[in-house]
Coordinates of C-alpha atoms and ligand atoms in Angstrom, one line a residue:
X24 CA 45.4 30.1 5.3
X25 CA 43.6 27.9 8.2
X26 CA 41.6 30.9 9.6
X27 CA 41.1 28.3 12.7
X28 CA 42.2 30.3 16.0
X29 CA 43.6 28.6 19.1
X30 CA 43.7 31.4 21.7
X31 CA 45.8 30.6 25.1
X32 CA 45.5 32.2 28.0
X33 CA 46.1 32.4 31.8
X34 CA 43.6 34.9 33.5
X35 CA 41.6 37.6 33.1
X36 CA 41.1 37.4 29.2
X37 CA 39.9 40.9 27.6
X38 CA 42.4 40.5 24.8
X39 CA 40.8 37.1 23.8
X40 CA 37.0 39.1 24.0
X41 CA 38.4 42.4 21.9
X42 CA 38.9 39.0 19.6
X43 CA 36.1 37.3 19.9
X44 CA 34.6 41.2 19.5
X45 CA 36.3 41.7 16.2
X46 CA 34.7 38.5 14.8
X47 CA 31.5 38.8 15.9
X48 CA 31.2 42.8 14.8
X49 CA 33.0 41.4 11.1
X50 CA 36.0 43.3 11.5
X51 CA 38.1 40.0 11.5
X52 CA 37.3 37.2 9.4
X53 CA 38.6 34.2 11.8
X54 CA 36.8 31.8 13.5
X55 CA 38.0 30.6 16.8
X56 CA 38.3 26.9 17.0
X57 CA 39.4 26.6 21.0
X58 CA 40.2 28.7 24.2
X59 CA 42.2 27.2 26.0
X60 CA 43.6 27.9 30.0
X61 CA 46.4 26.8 31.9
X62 CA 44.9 27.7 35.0
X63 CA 41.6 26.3 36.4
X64 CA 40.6 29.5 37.9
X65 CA 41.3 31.8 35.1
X66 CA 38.0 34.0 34.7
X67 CA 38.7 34.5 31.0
X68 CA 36.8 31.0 30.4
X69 CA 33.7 31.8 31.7
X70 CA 33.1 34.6 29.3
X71 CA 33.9 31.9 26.6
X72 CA 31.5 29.4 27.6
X73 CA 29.0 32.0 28.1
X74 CA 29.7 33.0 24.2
X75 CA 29.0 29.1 23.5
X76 CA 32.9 28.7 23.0
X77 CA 34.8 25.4 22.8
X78 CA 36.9 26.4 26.3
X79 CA 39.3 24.1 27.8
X80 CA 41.2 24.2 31.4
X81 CA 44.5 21.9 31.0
X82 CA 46.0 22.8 34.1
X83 CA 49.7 23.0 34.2
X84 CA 50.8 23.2 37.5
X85 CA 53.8 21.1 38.3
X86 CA 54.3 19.4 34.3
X87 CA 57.5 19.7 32.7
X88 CA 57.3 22.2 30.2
X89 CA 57.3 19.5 26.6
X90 CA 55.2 17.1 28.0
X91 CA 52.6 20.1 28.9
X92 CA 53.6 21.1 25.4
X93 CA 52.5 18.2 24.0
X94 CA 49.3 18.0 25.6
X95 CA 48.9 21.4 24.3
X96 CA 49.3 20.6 20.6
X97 CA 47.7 17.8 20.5
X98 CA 44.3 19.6 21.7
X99 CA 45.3 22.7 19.3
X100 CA 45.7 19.7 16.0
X101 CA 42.4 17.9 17.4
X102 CA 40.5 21.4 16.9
X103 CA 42.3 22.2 13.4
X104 CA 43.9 25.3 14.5
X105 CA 46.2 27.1 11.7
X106 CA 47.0 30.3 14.3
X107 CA 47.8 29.9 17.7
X108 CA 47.0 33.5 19.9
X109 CA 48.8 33.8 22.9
X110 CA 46.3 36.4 25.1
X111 CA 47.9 36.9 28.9
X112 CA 49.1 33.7 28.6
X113 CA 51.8 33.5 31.3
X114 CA 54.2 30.6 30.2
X115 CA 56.7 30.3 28.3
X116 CA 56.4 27.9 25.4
X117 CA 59.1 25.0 24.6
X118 CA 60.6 24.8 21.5
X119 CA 58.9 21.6 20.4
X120 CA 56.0 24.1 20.6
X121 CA 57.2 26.4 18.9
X122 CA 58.7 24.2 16.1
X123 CA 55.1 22.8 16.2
X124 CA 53.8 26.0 14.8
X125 CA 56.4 27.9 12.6
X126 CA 55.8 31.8 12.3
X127 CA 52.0 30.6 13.3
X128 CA 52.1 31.9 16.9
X129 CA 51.1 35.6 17.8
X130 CA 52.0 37.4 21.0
X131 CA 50.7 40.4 22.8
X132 CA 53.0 42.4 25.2
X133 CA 51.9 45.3 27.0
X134 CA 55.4 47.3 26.1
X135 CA 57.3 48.6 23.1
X136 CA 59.7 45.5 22.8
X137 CA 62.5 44.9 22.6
X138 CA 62.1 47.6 26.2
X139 CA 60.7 45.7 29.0
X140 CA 60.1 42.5 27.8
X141 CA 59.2 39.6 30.3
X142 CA 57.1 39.8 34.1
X143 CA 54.8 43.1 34.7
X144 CA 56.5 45.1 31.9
X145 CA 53.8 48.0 32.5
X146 CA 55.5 48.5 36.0
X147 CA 58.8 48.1 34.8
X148 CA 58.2 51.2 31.9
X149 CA 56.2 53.4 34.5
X150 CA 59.2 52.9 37.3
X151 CA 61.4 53.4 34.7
X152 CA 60.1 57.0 33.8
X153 CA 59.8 56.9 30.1
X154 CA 57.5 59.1 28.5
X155 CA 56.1 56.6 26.4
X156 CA 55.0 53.2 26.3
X157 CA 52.5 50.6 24.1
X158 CA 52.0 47.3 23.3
X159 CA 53.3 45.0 20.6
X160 CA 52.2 42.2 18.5
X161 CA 54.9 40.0 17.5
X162 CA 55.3 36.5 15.9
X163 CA 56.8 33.9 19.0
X164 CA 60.0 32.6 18.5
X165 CA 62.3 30.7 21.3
X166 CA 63.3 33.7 22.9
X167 CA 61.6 35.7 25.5
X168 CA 59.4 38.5 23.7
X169 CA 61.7 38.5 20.7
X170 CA 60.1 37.4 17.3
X171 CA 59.4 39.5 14.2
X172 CA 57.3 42.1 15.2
X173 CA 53.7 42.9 13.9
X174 CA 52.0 46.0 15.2
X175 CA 52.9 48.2 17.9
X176 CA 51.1 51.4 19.6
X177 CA 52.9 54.2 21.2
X178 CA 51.0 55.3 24.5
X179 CA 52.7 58.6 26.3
X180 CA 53.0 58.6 30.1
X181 CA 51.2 61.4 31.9
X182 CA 52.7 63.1 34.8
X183 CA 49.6 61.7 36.8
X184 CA 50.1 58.1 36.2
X185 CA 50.0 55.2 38.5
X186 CA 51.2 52.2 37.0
X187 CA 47.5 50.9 37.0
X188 CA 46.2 54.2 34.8
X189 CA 48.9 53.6 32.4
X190 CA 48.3 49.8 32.2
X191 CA 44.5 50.6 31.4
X192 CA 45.8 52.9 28.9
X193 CA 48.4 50.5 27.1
X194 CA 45.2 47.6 27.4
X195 CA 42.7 49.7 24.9
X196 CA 45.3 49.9 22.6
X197 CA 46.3 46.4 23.2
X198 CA 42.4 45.2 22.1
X199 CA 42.9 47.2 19.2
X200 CA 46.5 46.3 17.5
X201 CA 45.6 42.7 18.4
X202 CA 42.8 42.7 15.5
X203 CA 45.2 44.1 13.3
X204 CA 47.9 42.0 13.5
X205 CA 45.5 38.5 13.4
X206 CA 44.1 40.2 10.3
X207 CA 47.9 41.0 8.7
X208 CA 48.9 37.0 9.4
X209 CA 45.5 35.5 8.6
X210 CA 45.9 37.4 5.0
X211 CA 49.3 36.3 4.3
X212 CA 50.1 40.0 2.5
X213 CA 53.1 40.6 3.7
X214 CA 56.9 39.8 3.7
X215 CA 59.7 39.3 6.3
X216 CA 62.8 40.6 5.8
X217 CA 65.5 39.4 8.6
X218 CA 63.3 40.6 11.8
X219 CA 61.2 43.2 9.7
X220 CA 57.9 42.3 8.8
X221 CA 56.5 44.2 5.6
X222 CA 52.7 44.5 4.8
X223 CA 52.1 44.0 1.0
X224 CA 51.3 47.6 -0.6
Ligands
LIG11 C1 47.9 41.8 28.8 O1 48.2 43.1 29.2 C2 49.0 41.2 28.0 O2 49.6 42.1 27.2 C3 49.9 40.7 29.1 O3 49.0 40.2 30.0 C4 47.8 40.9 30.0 C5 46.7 39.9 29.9 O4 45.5 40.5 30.0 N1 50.8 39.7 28.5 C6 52.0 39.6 28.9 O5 52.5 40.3 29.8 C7 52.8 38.5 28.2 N2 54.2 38.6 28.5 P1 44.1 39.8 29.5 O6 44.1 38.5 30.1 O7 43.0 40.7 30.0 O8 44.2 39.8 28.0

């Protein structure tokens, strides 16, 4: 498979450097081909310039969702990307997108899905009160936070929490399952079985 990554994101971007980290240290045999933001003022692009990165800004603000989309994939296809890496990227996609890139887009959410999907979801599973939390890697499809699911990492929920502790918490595991999960897709090991995904034995 096109080991070319397109990452996409819309802020701070330490999910896109645990990548980038992963390649560079060998743990994840990818290359990636384009960073792209949404948002002008995202400091996740700096770090990739400063790494030498092909980084992008297409702004978004006030374009209809497809013909953003299209834009989008047409800078993804000029770069020959084969995986597309959604990493805090806070839009959600059109399905010309998505159709764009079947079973080729990754997710990460900073919740157990299919609880607390959407806006902020560390808040929403601290106010809650559950006693545990994670992140999840799944596979986009035109729902919100609701493809096939990849990897997911339980995090517990201490009694001294704020929402911010427990965010930094769900994060490190966030940088770690991410790896995994690009690794999983890039080597094509693995089956799907109605929602479940199945690693090869
Ligand atoms: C991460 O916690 C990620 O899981 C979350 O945004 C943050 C981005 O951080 N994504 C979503 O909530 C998507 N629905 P980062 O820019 O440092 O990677």
């Amino acid at each position: 498979m096109n080991r070319r990554l397109g990452i996409l994101l819309s802020g701070r971007g330490s999910n896109f450097l645990a990548i980038a980290d992963s390649i560079a240290a060998g743990r994840l045999d990818a290359e990636i081909a384009v960073v792209i933001s949404n948002r002008s003022e995202a400091p996740g692009i700096a770090p990739a310039l400063e790494r030498g990165l092909n980084a992008v800004v297409l702004p978004s603000k006030g374009l209809d969702r497809e013909i953003y989309d299209r834009k989008l994939v047409a800078e993804l296809r000029n770069n020959d990307v084969g995986l597309v890496c959604l990493a805090g990227y806070m839009r959600i996609l059109s399905g010309y997108f998505i159709r764009e890139f079947p079973m080729r887009i990754l997710n990460i959410h900073p919740s157990l899905l299919p609880a607390f999907s959407g806006l902020d979801a560390q808040h929403q599973a601290f106010e809650h009160g559950v006693k545990f939390s994670g992140c999840t890697v799944h596979f986009v499809d035109e729902g919100l936070d609701s493809g096939p699911i990849l990897c997911q990492a339980v995090v517990p929920v201490l009694d001294d929490d704020t929402a911010e502790s427990l965010s930094a918490r769900i994060l490190k595991e966030e940088h770690r399952i991410y790896t995994e999960a690009i690794a999983l897709v890039l080597s094509g090991r693995f089956k799907i079985e109605g929602r479940r995904v199945i690693p090869a034995r």
